Each structure stands twice: as structure tokens, then as C-alpha cells.
Amino acid sequence: MDKLALLGGKPVLDQPLPRYQSVGKEEAEAVARVIESGCLSAFYGSWGDEFLGGPQVKAFEQAWRDRFRVKHAVSVNSATSGLFAAMGAIGIGPGDEVIVSPYTMSATAMAPLAYGGIPVFADIEPDTFCLDPDAVRKAITPRTRAIVVTNLFGHPAALTELMSIARERGIKLVEDNAQGPLAMEQGRYAGTIGHIGVFSLNYHKHIHTGEGGMCVTNDDELALRMQLIRNHGENCTEASGVASLANLVGCNYRMTELSAAVGIEQLRRSDLHVGMRERIGQRLADGLQGLEGLVPPMTRAGCRHVYYVWAARLEEDKAGVPRSLFSKALSAEGFPHFTAYVRPLYLLPLFQKRIALGASGFPFTLTDIKYEKGMCPVVERIWEKELIGFETCMHAADDRQVDLLIEAVRKVHGQRQELARSAAS
Ligand SMILES: *Cc1c(COP(=O)(O)O)cnc(C)c1O
């Protein structure tokens, strides 16, 4: 076998992979047409036809409804805005507990805080990295109002099971589906199974508009409430007939006509963009089966994984080499990757010091919930020791290049004993 690049050998990949570029001619032409029309946004902050935006925004939402087979799609200027709107719409208020995953982009857990809600962290499943339904059951208290589940890395969480927990307890399930467009569970799209689903259209995601997001729901009242929160709804409470005034404090989460025009083209070719990511992820997963101590991502029966990230676990005990060293050797072979993903969110200073809204400790002053190291052992182990991820969405790679990635991992894995020995000496 060739000598490891870390020990002076030749790297498997001698050139960086090109960045994946999903935006092209169609988007450029669509944007040019919007600019020529002179109408870059048509939102108006009071009740009437323009309360719901201009022609591109409306057409984009219609296309999204059709594609995802949902009753309502509410476009927003980011998934973060969408998550905030979702928390507002379901009526989260000060002291309400919202169960979230500690292993997700921070915005997921900030959304309840925006309304004075209390994020309660439950542990994750070690194979999908998504919220563990058993941990969720244990975290529920009489103050629990909602669960926000992230379909992490493009794989659906146990959505049907979480939805049945939510129904049983009379609470809401919100899906953070920023990473999972067209992912599926039992023939249903991720993002459409909970009461509300939130998609991201930021430039890291499978399809994007630079910045942007989409909220979906089959519930008329929740849709209306998100539309009100998106666009200074305090002006429209009588005209809209909305049932509750809670959380209708004005926001501006409106998407521009330019973004919507780009989004229409991106959605039109979403099968292509998502399919490319899926193919890379599957080829990597297939090519890396059976390596001792290296566990490639799994896809649960009945699910479609869309591989926002291809995420494997290195079990140090079985592999005989720590992740840090394995990762160093992978980098030397030219395999672009990251380790750890995000720090479990409860370890952020905001939770450790209990300072969020203002400096007096609100809303943590309303709760006894604790945020302690060790509280979610699975996520801490995966974060500290095991996770190795490849950002499928960032890179373009044809089959030959994916095979080189596989070769790089196999090469390092095959010589892990020498690697460990060289580090020890
Ligand atoms: C990207 C992402 C977000 C935030 O998306 P924005 O559109 O940038 O606000 C939220 N949650 C998850 C899981 C994400 O990956």
C-alpha cells in the first residue's frame, strides 16, 4: 500500500474538489426579468392583496405547495426567521418549555428564546444524530408546549413517532428541515409531517436563494399567524380575523421578488441538485462499508437520506486510533472534512451563564431547568470523539472523485496501526 501522505507519501487527492454551484443561467435570466419589471418587492404592511407579497413570492409559494403537497407555504428571508415565526405562531410565551436537540444549528434553540420560551435539551440517537423519542418522552413536563426536531444532515428524525408523542400530549411538533429538502419518511416529505416545517434557502443548502427560507403547514390558523408575524401583523389583527393576539409583535421576515425568482428556478431543478448530493452520499456510504471502527451514515428503513452532510462515526476503541489523528491523516490525503460539528448547544455561554434577553437572566429566571455538562451523554461522545463529516452540499464530485475520497479513507484506515505507532514514537 502507498505510504500515508501524513508520513511523507503522496496524497490520494492532489487537487481540491471544486465548489458545487447550483445557480446558473436560468436564475440569471429570472432575476433580470424581475429587475426589468422594477418591482423588487411588493409587500405592504397592512391588510389587502399586497399583504402577502408580490407576484414572484406568490408564484414561488404556489410552486412549493405543489412540490411538497402541503396546504400552505409561507416564504421568509431565512430559516432562522421561519423558526422564530413558527414559535410565535404556535404561541410560545415566557416560561414555556420547548424540547430541542443539542446537536443542530444554534438558531433551532434560539427560536423559543425569542419569545421567552425555555429550550429543554434531549439527547440524540447515536445512528441518525437526530432527537431520540425516548429522551423526548423523559423531557416532557406539564410546561412543555412544543418539540422542535431537526432532520439533521438530511436524514429524517423519527418524525411519525415524535408526531404521535406530540398528539398524545397536545403539544406542537415543529420540524427544522433546513438540511432535508426532499428527504422522506414512509412516503411523506420531511418538513411536512410536523405541525410546521421550516426549510432554509441559504447558500450552504441543497437549493438556495442566497438567503431565504420557507415555512409549511396544513393548518390554516398557523399559516395566517406566520403571515402576520412575517409582515408587521399588529396592523392587521382585526381585518385578518386572527383568533389570538399573542406574539403578533411586528417583524419583517419578507422575501424579495429577486430571491423568489431565484427560488422558483432552484425548486424547478431541485431533483437534480438534491439527487447529486444523494448520489455522492450513497456512493461514499456504500464504498466505506465494513471498515472496523468506522461507521458510515445509516438510512433508516422507509426513509430517504438527502445527505446535506455525509456523517460517519469513528469508534476509537475499535479503530485503535483517535479521531484527531485519523482526521489529520485524512486531511493530508486531501479529503476535505470536518470533525465534531457543533458543540452541544447547552454548553454555549448563553446557557451556561443563563444570560439571554437583557442582562438579568430572563427567561431562565422562570425555570429550574439546568444546563450541565454530561446531561446528554450520547451527543457529547459523538461531538468529542466520533463524528467525521463531509459536506456533500459544498463540493462537486463526479464518480471518479468520489472513488478517490473512498480510496483516501480506506488508505488511512488500512494503515491506522502504523499511524498510531508513528504518533506514539
Ligand atoms: C442552515 C440552518 C438553519 C438556519 O438557516 P438560515 O436560512 O441561514 O437562517 C437552521 N437550522 C439548521 C439545522 C440549519 O442547517
Short mmCIF file of C-alpha atoms and ligand atoms in Angstrom, two decimals:
data_model
loop_
_atom_site.label_atom_id
_atom_site.label_comp_id
_atom_site.label_asym_id
_atom_site.label_seq_id
_atom_site.Cartn_x
_atom_site.Cartn_y
_atom_site.Cartn_z
CA MET A 1 0.00 0.00 0.00
CA ASP A 2 1.14 3.55 -0.68
CA LYS A 3 2.69 5.39 2.17
CA LEU A 4 0.37 7.75 4.07
CA ALA A 5 0.67 11.36 2.95
CA LEU A 6 0.99 12.35 6.62
CA LEU A 7 4.12 10.18 6.82
CA GLY A 8 5.64 11.60 3.66
CA GLY A 9 3.74 9.68 0.96
CA LYS A 10 1.75 11.01 -1.96
CA PRO A 11 -1.80 12.27 -1.26
CA VAL A 12 -4.70 10.45 -2.94
CA LEU A 13 -6.36 13.70 -3.98
CA ASP A 14 -3.86 16.20 -5.33
CA GLN A 15 -6.43 18.89 -6.17
CA PRO A 16 -9.17 20.43 -4.06
CA LEU A 17 -12.69 19.47 -5.10
CA PRO A 18 -14.49 22.29 -6.91
CA ARG A 19 -17.33 24.07 -5.11
CA TYR A 20 -20.79 22.88 -6.09
CA GLN A 21 -22.61 25.61 -7.98
CA SER A 22 -26.36 25.24 -8.32
CA VAL A 23 -27.07 28.74 -9.64
CA GLY A 24 -26.85 29.32 -13.39
CA LYS A 25 -28.34 30.85 -16.50
CA GLU A 26 -31.96 30.21 -15.58
CA GLU A 27 -31.60 32.09 -12.30
CA ALA A 28 -29.73 34.95 -14.01
CA GLU A 29 -32.49 35.35 -16.58
CA ALA A 30 -35.23 35.19 -13.96
CA VAL A 31 -33.52 37.87 -11.89
CA ALA A 32 -33.02 40.06 -14.97
CA ARG A 33 -36.74 39.88 -15.70
CA VAL A 34 -37.58 40.97 -12.16
CA ILE A 35 -35.17 43.88 -12.35
CA GLU A 36 -36.62 44.97 -15.68
CA SER A 37 -40.09 44.89 -14.12
CA GLY A 38 -38.90 47.40 -11.50
CA CYS A 39 -40.78 45.50 -8.78
CA LEU A 40 -38.18 44.14 -6.34
CA SER A 41 -40.72 43.66 -3.56
CA ALA A 42 -44.45 44.24 -3.36
CA PHE A 43 -45.14 43.57 0.30
CA TYR A 44 -47.31 46.13 2.01
CA GLY A 45 -47.64 46.13 5.78
CA SER A 46 -51.39 46.35 6.03
CA TRP A 47 -54.27 44.07 5.12
CA GLY A 48 -55.07 43.64 1.43
CA ASP A 49 -53.76 41.83 -1.62
CA GLU A 50 -50.18 43.04 -1.15
CA PHE A 51 -50.06 41.92 2.44
CA LEU A 52 -48.98 38.55 1.05
CA GLY A 53 -46.26 39.88 -1.26
CA GLY A 54 -45.69 40.29 -4.98
CA PRO A 55 -46.11 38.01 -7.99
CA GLN A 56 -42.78 36.16 -7.68
CA VAL A 57 -43.28 35.50 -3.97
CA LYS A 58 -46.78 34.19 -4.59
CA ALA A 59 -45.67 32.03 -7.53
CA PHE A 60 -42.78 30.60 -5.52
CA GLU A 61 -45.07 29.71 -2.62
CA GLN A 62 -47.54 28.09 -5.02
CA ALA A 63 -44.74 26.02 -6.59
CA TRP A 64 -43.54 24.99 -3.13
CA ARG A 65 -47.05 23.90 -2.09
CA ASP A 66 -47.35 21.79 -5.22
CA ARG A 67 -43.90 20.24 -4.88
CA PHE A 68 -44.25 19.33 -1.22
CA ARG A 69 -48.00 18.59 -1.29
CA VAL A 70 -48.87 20.96 1.56
CA LYS A 71 -51.74 23.38 2.02
CA HIS A 72 -49.69 26.45 2.95
CA ALA A 73 -46.18 27.70 2.18
CA VAL A 74 -45.05 30.98 3.75
CA SER A 75 -41.79 32.31 2.35
CA VAL A 76 -39.41 34.14 4.69
CA ASN A 77 -35.99 35.74 4.44
CA SER A 78 -34.20 32.92 6.32
CA ALA A 79 -34.91 29.66 8.09
CA THR A 80 -33.98 31.46 11.31
CA SER A 81 -36.83 33.92 10.66
CA GLY A 82 -39.01 30.93 9.81
CA LEU A 83 -38.24 29.22 13.12
CA PHE A 84 -38.95 32.45 15.01
CA ALA A 85 -42.24 32.84 13.13
CA ALA A 86 -43.13 29.22 13.89
CA MET A 87 -42.53 29.71 17.63
CA GLY A 88 -44.60 32.89 17.51
CA ALA A 89 -47.38 31.20 15.56
CA ILE A 90 -47.77 28.27 17.96
CA GLY A 91 -48.00 30.74 20.83
CA ILE A 92 -44.79 30.13 22.78
CA GLY A 93 -44.62 32.55 25.71
CA PRO A 94 -42.36 33.29 28.69
CA GLY A 95 -41.58 30.15 30.69
CA ASP A 96 -42.99 27.69 28.15
CA GLU A 97 -40.71 24.72 27.65
CA VAL A 98 -39.70 23.68 24.15
CA ILE A 99 -37.77 20.45 23.64
CA VAL A 100 -34.91 20.77 21.14
CA SER A 101 -31.87 18.82 20.04
CA PRO A 102 -28.49 19.95 21.35
CA TYR A 103 -26.93 18.90 18.03
CA THR A 104 -28.20 21.35 15.46
CA MET A 105 -27.52 24.81 14.18
CA SER A 106 -27.90 27.23 17.09
CA ALA A 107 -30.89 29.00 15.52
CA THR A 108 -33.10 25.99 16.32
CA ALA A 109 -32.68 26.59 20.05
CA MET A 110 -32.73 30.40 19.84
CA ALA A 111 -36.23 30.42 18.34
CA PRO A 112 -38.10 29.61 21.59
CA LEU A 113 -35.89 32.07 23.47
CA ALA A 114 -37.04 34.86 21.17
CA TYR A 115 -40.46 34.59 22.86
CA GLY A 116 -39.16 33.95 26.36
CA GLY A 117 -39.55 30.18 25.95
CA ILE A 118 -37.14 27.78 27.62
CA PRO A 119 -35.15 25.41 25.41
CA VAL A 120 -35.01 21.95 27.02
CA PHE A 121 -32.37 19.70 25.55
CA ALA A 122 -32.98 15.98 24.98
CA ASP A 123 -30.34 13.53 23.79
CA ILE A 124 -29.95 12.22 20.26
CA GLU A 125 -29.97 8.81 18.58
CA PRO A 126 -26.41 7.60 18.01
CA ASP A 127 -27.12 6.40 14.47
CA THR A 128 -29.15 9.26 12.92
CA PHE A 129 -27.87 12.06 15.21
CA CYS A 130 -31.49 13.29 15.48
CA LEU A 131 -33.62 13.71 18.64
CA ASP A 132 -34.25 10.40 20.41
CA PRO A 133 -38.01 9.94 21.01
CA ASP A 134 -37.37 8.18 24.33
CA ALA A 135 -35.28 11.11 25.55
CA VAL A 136 -38.05 13.44 24.39
CA ARG A 137 -40.65 11.50 26.40
CA LYS A 138 -38.49 11.82 29.51
CA ALA A 139 -38.04 15.57 28.99
CA ILE A 140 -41.75 16.34 28.80
CA THR A 141 -43.25 18.20 31.76
CA PRO A 142 -46.59 19.96 32.28
CA ARG A 143 -44.92 23.13 30.96
CA THR A 144 -43.84 21.59 27.65
CA ARG A 145 -45.56 23.32 24.74
CA ALA A 146 -43.63 22.09 21.73
CA ILE A 147 -40.86 19.96 20.28
CA VAL A 148 -38.54 21.35 17.62
CA VAL A 149 -36.91 18.48 15.81
CA THR A 150 -34.04 18.88 13.35
CA ASN A 151 -33.76 16.48 10.43
CA LEU A 152 -30.02 16.58 10.78
CA PHE A 153 -27.61 16.16 7.88
CA GLY A 154 -30.53 15.37 5.54
CA HIS A 155 -31.94 12.34 7.35
CA PRO A 156 -35.47 12.47 8.78
CA ALA A 157 -35.74 12.18 12.55
CA ALA A 158 -38.25 9.66 13.94
CA LEU A 159 -40.98 12.00 12.73
CA THR A 160 -44.01 9.74 12.86
CA GLU A 161 -43.17 8.68 16.39
CA LEU A 162 -42.47 12.25 17.53
CA MET A 163 -45.73 13.38 15.97
CA SER A 164 -47.62 10.75 17.89
CA ILE A 165 -45.95 11.90 21.13
CA ALA A 166 -46.95 15.47 20.30
CA ARG A 167 -50.56 14.49 19.58
CA GLU A 168 -50.83 12.42 22.74
CA ARG A 169 -49.62 15.35 24.86
CA GLY A 170 -51.48 18.05 22.98
CA ILE A 171 -48.28 19.89 22.07
CA LYS A 172 -46.87 21.06 18.73
CA LEU A 173 -44.14 19.47 16.63
CA VAL A 174 -42.07 21.88 14.54
CA GLU A 175 -39.58 20.43 12.07
CA ASP A 176 -36.34 22.28 11.40
CA ASN A 177 -35.93 20.85 7.94
CA ALA A 178 -33.23 23.28 6.83
CA GLN A 179 -30.99 20.39 5.82
CA GLY A 180 -33.54 17.96 4.44
CA PRO A 181 -35.40 19.16 1.33
CA LEU A 182 -36.98 16.13 -0.41
CA ALA A 183 -35.89 13.80 2.39
CA MET A 184 -38.69 11.36 3.15
CA GLU A 185 -40.15 9.18 5.84
CA GLN A 186 -42.68 6.48 4.82
CA GLY A 187 -43.52 8.23 1.57
CA ARG A 188 -44.03 11.63 3.16
CA TYR A 189 -41.72 14.61 2.81
CA ALA A 190 -39.66 15.63 5.81
CA GLY A 191 -40.84 19.09 6.80
CA THR A 192 -44.49 18.23 6.12
CA ILE A 193 -45.08 15.73 8.92
CA GLY A 194 -44.99 18.06 11.96
CA HIS A 195 -47.48 20.90 12.54
CA ILE A 196 -45.00 23.30 10.90
CA GLY A 197 -41.87 22.60 8.84
CA VAL A 198 -39.13 25.15 8.18
CA PHE A 199 -36.76 24.96 5.20
CA SER A 200 -33.60 27.00 4.65
CA LEU A 201 -32.58 28.57 1.37
CA ASN A 202 -29.22 29.92 2.49
CA TYR A 203 -26.27 29.37 0.20
CA HIS A 204 -24.97 26.26 2.02
CA LYS A 205 -28.14 24.33 1.42
CA HIS A 206 -29.18 21.93 -1.39
CA ILE A 207 -31.17 24.63 -3.14
CA HIS A 208 -30.82 28.27 -2.26
CA THR A 209 -31.64 31.89 -2.91
CA GLY A 210 -28.55 33.32 -1.20
CA GLU A 211 -30.59 33.86 1.93
CA GLY A 212 -34.15 32.67 2.39
CA GLY A 213 -36.49 30.16 3.92
CA MET A 214 -39.91 28.56 3.64
CA CYS A 215 -42.41 27.56 6.32
CA VAL A 216 -45.04 24.95 5.51
CA THR A 217 -48.16 23.82 7.33
CA ASN A 218 -51.53 22.25 6.66
CA ASP A 219 -53.15 24.34 9.41
CA ASP A 220 -54.98 27.49 8.24
CA GLU A 221 -54.64 29.36 11.53
CA LEU A 222 -50.90 28.64 11.88
CA ALA A 223 -50.34 29.77 8.30
CA LEU A 224 -52.20 33.02 8.91
CA ARG A 225 -50.26 33.64 12.10
CA MET A 226 -46.94 33.13 10.32
CA GLN A 227 -48.03 35.51 7.57
CA LEU A 228 -48.92 38.10 10.20
CA ILE A 229 -45.62 37.69 12.02
CA ARG A 230 -43.75 37.94 8.70
CA ASN A 231 -45.21 41.32 7.91
CA HIS A 232 -45.99 43.65 10.83
CA GLY A 233 -49.15 41.77 11.73
CA GLU A 234 -50.05 44.10 14.59
CA ASN A 235 -51.68 46.37 11.99
CA CYS A 236 -53.95 43.64 10.69
CA THR A 237 -55.35 41.80 13.65
CA GLU A 238 -58.99 42.91 13.12
CA ALA A 239 -59.01 42.63 9.35
CA SER A 240 -57.35 39.23 9.32
CA GLY A 241 -59.75 37.74 11.86
CA VAL A 242 -56.87 36.08 13.69
CA ALA A 243 -58.08 34.42 16.88
CA SER A 244 -55.28 35.34 19.31
CA LEU A 245 -53.18 38.46 19.66
CA ALA A 246 -50.33 36.55 21.30
CA ASN A 247 -46.96 37.15 19.61
CA LEU A 248 -48.25 39.46 16.89
CA VAL A 249 -45.49 41.96 17.64
CA GLY A 250 -44.23 43.18 14.29
CA CYS A 251 -41.42 41.56 12.37
CA ASN A 252 -40.22 41.92 8.83
CA TYR A 253 -39.31 38.47 7.53
CA ARG A 254 -40.31 39.22 3.93
CA MET A 255 -38.61 37.63 0.95
CA THR A 256 -37.74 39.86 -2.01
CA GLU A 257 -39.07 39.28 -5.51
CA LEU A 258 -35.47 38.69 -6.62
CA SER A 259 -34.98 35.85 -4.16
CA ALA A 260 -38.35 34.34 -5.02
CA ALA A 261 -37.50 34.39 -8.74
CA VAL A 262 -34.26 32.54 -8.00
CA GLY A 263 -36.13 30.15 -5.74
CA ILE A 264 -38.61 29.21 -8.48
CA GLU A 265 -35.73 28.13 -10.73
CA GLN A 266 -33.95 26.32 -7.92
CA LEU A 267 -37.08 24.43 -6.98
CA ARG A 268 -37.68 23.51 -10.62
CA ARG A 269 -34.31 21.74 -10.66
CA SER A 270 -34.42 20.51 -7.08
CA ASP A 271 -34.45 16.84 -8.12
CA LEU A 272 -31.17 17.39 -9.91
CA HIS A 273 -29.48 19.30 -7.08
CA VAL A 274 -30.71 17.03 -4.33
CA GLY A 275 -30.11 13.92 -6.43
CA MET A 276 -26.45 14.85 -6.96
CA ARG A 277 -25.89 15.18 -3.20
CA GLU A 278 -27.73 11.95 -2.58
CA ARG A 279 -25.62 10.08 -5.15
CA ILE A 280 -22.34 11.28 -3.63
CA GLY A 281 -23.52 10.40 -0.13
CA GLN A 282 -24.70 6.95 -1.12
CA ARG A 283 -21.60 6.12 -3.12
CA LEU A 284 -19.43 7.14 -0.18
CA ALA A 285 -21.55 5.17 2.27
CA ASP A 286 -21.54 2.08 0.04
CA GLY A 287 -17.82 2.33 -0.61
CA LEU A 288 -16.97 2.59 3.05
CA GLN A 289 -18.89 -0.35 4.49
CA GLY A 290 -17.17 -2.94 6.60
CA LEU A 291 -14.25 -0.90 7.97
CA GLU A 292 -13.65 -1.77 11.59
CA GLY A 293 -14.47 1.12 13.90
CA LEU A 294 -15.68 3.39 11.09
CA VAL A 295 -19.46 3.56 10.94
CA PRO A 296 -20.82 5.17 7.76
CA PRO A 297 -24.15 7.04 7.92
CA MET A 298 -27.21 4.82 8.04
CA THR A 299 -30.54 5.31 6.35
CA ARG A 300 -33.48 4.07 8.36
CA ALA A 301 -35.89 1.69 6.59
CA GLY A 302 -38.56 3.64 4.73
CA CYS A 303 -36.50 6.85 4.72
CA ARG A 304 -34.76 8.89 2.05
CA HIS A 305 -31.49 10.49 3.17
CA VAL A 306 -30.54 13.55 1.11
CA TYR A 307 -27.03 13.90 2.54
CA TYR A 308 -26.63 17.56 3.38
CA VAL A 309 -23.64 16.13 5.20
CA TRP A 310 -22.19 12.64 4.92
CA ALA A 311 -21.57 11.94 8.59
CA ALA A 312 -19.65 8.92 9.87
CA ARG A 313 -18.52 7.90 13.33
CA LEU A 314 -15.05 6.75 14.25
CA GLU A 315 -15.14 4.48 17.29
CA GLU A 316 -11.69 4.88 18.76
CA ASP A 317 -11.81 1.64 20.78
CA LYS A 318 -12.46 -0.45 17.71
CA ALA A 319 -10.44 1.54 15.20
CA GLY A 320 -7.43 1.77 17.51
CA VAL A 321 -6.73 5.36 16.57
CA PRO A 322 -8.16 8.63 17.89
CA ARG A 323 -10.30 10.80 15.64
CA SER A 324 -7.86 13.71 15.78
CA LEU A 325 -5.07 11.63 14.28
CA PHE A 326 -7.33 9.91 11.76
CA SER A 327 -8.58 13.33 10.69
CA LYS A 328 -5.06 14.69 10.31
CA ALA A 329 -4.15 11.77 8.09
CA LEU A 330 -7.34 12.24 6.04
CA SER A 331 -6.53 15.92 5.52
CA ALA A 332 -3.05 15.02 4.36
CA GLU A 333 -4.63 12.73 1.73
CA GLY A 334 -6.67 15.71 0.51
CA PHE A 335 -10.05 14.56 1.87
CA PRO A 336 -11.98 17.73 2.83
CA HIS A 337 -13.93 17.11 6.02
CA PHE A 338 -14.76 18.40 9.47
CA THR A 339 -14.94 16.78 12.88
CA ALA A 340 -17.25 17.33 15.86
CA TYR A 341 -19.93 19.50 14.10
CA VAL A 342 -21.37 21.92 16.71
CA ARG A 343 -20.70 21.96 20.42
CA PRO A 344 -23.81 20.60 22.19
CA LEU A 345 -25.81 23.80 22.41
CA TYR A 346 -26.37 23.71 26.18
CA LEU A 347 -22.62 24.22 26.57
CA LEU A 348 -22.79 27.64 24.90
CA PRO A 349 -22.07 30.54 27.31
CA LEU A 350 -25.63 31.78 26.86
CA PHE A 351 -26.94 28.63 28.62
CA GLN A 352 -24.01 28.13 30.98
CA LYS A 353 -24.26 31.71 32.25
CA ARG A 354 -28.05 31.87 31.77
CA ILE A 355 -28.00 35.24 30.03
CA ALA A 356 -30.24 35.67 27.01
CA LEU A 357 -32.79 38.52 26.91
CA GLY A 358 -31.41 41.52 28.77
CA ALA A 359 -28.74 41.04 31.41
CA SER A 360 -30.90 39.94 34.32
CA GLY A 361 -31.20 36.27 33.39
CA PHE A 362 -34.61 36.34 31.73
CA PRO A 363 -36.19 33.95 30.78
CA PHE A 364 -34.07 31.48 32.78
CA THR A 365 -35.34 33.21 35.93
CA LEU A 366 -38.64 31.45 35.18
CA THR A 367 -37.27 27.91 35.31
CA ASP A 368 -35.26 25.38 37.29
CA ILE A 369 -34.10 23.63 34.12
CA LYS A 370 -30.36 23.03 34.30
CA TYR A 371 -27.76 23.03 31.56
CA GLU A 372 -24.90 20.85 32.66
CA LYS A 373 -22.05 19.05 31.02
CA GLY A 374 -22.90 15.36 30.95
CA MET A 375 -26.65 15.80 30.64
CA CYS A 376 -26.80 14.33 27.11
CA PRO A 377 -24.03 11.72 27.05
CA VAL A 378 -24.65 10.44 23.50
CA VAL A 379 -24.27 13.82 21.86
CA GLU A 380 -21.24 14.67 23.98
CA ARG A 381 -19.48 11.45 22.99
CA ILE A 382 -20.23 11.92 19.30
CA TRP A 383 -19.14 15.55 19.41
CA GLU A 384 -15.98 14.99 21.44
CA LYS A 385 -14.77 11.76 19.93
CA GLU A 386 -16.62 10.31 17.00
CA LEU A 387 -18.13 12.47 14.30
CA ILE A 388 -16.41 12.91 10.95
CA GLY A 389 -18.41 14.78 8.32
CA PHE A 390 -18.06 15.52 4.65
CA GLU A 391 -20.05 18.47 3.38
CA THR A 392 -21.75 16.84 0.43
CA CYS A 393 -23.56 20.09 -0.33
CA MET A 394 -20.40 22.16 -0.68
CA HIS A 395 -18.44 20.13 -3.18
CA ALA A 396 -18.91 18.96 -6.73
CA ALA A 397 -17.57 15.46 -7.22
CA ASP A 398 -18.08 13.02 -10.07
CA ASP A 399 -17.94 9.27 -9.52
CA ARG A 400 -14.21 9.16 -10.11
CA GLN A 401 -13.61 11.84 -7.49
CA VAL A 402 -15.92 10.13 -5.02
CA ASP A 403 -13.93 6.96 -5.58
CA LEU A 404 -10.78 8.89 -4.71
CA LEU A 405 -12.43 10.05 -1.49
CA ILE A 406 -13.24 6.44 -0.70
CA GLU A 407 -9.69 5.43 -1.52
CA ALA A 408 -8.33 8.14 0.79
CA VAL A 409 -10.40 6.89 3.72
CA ARG A 410 -9.56 3.25 3.01
CA LYS A 411 -5.89 4.10 2.77
CA VAL A 412 -5.84 5.84 6.14
CA HIS A 413 -7.99 3.16 7.73
CA GLY A 414 -5.80 0.39 6.32
CA GLN A 415 -2.70 1.90 7.89
CA ARG A 416 -4.19 3.11 11.13
CA GLN A 417 -1.93 0.93 13.24
CA GLU A 418 1.19 2.43 11.68
CA LEU A 419 -0.39 5.83 12.07
CA ALA A 420 -0.98 5.24 15.79
CA ARG A 421 2.53 3.87 16.18
CA SER A 422 4.13 6.81 14.39
CA ALA A 423 2.25 9.23 16.62
CA ALA A 424 3.38 7.37 19.74
CA SER A 425 7.04 7.42 18.78
C1 LIG B 1 -28.91 26.42 7.96
C2 LIG B 1 -29.70 26.02 9.12
C3 LIG B 1 -30.55 26.91 9.80
C4 LIG B 1 -30.60 28.37 9.53
O1 LIG B 1 -30.87 28.69 8.23
P1 LIG B 1 -30.82 30.21 7.75
O2 LIG B 1 -31.63 30.19 6.50
O3 LIG B 1 -29.39 30.54 7.49
O4 LIG B 1 -31.40 31.07 8.78
C5 LIG B 1 -31.32 26.43 10.83
N1 LIG B 1 -31.26 25.15 11.21
C6 LIG B 1 -30.45 24.27 10.60
C7 LIG B 1 -30.44 22.86 11.07
C8 LIG B 1 -29.62 24.68 9.56
O5 LIG B 1 -28.80 23.82 8.98
#
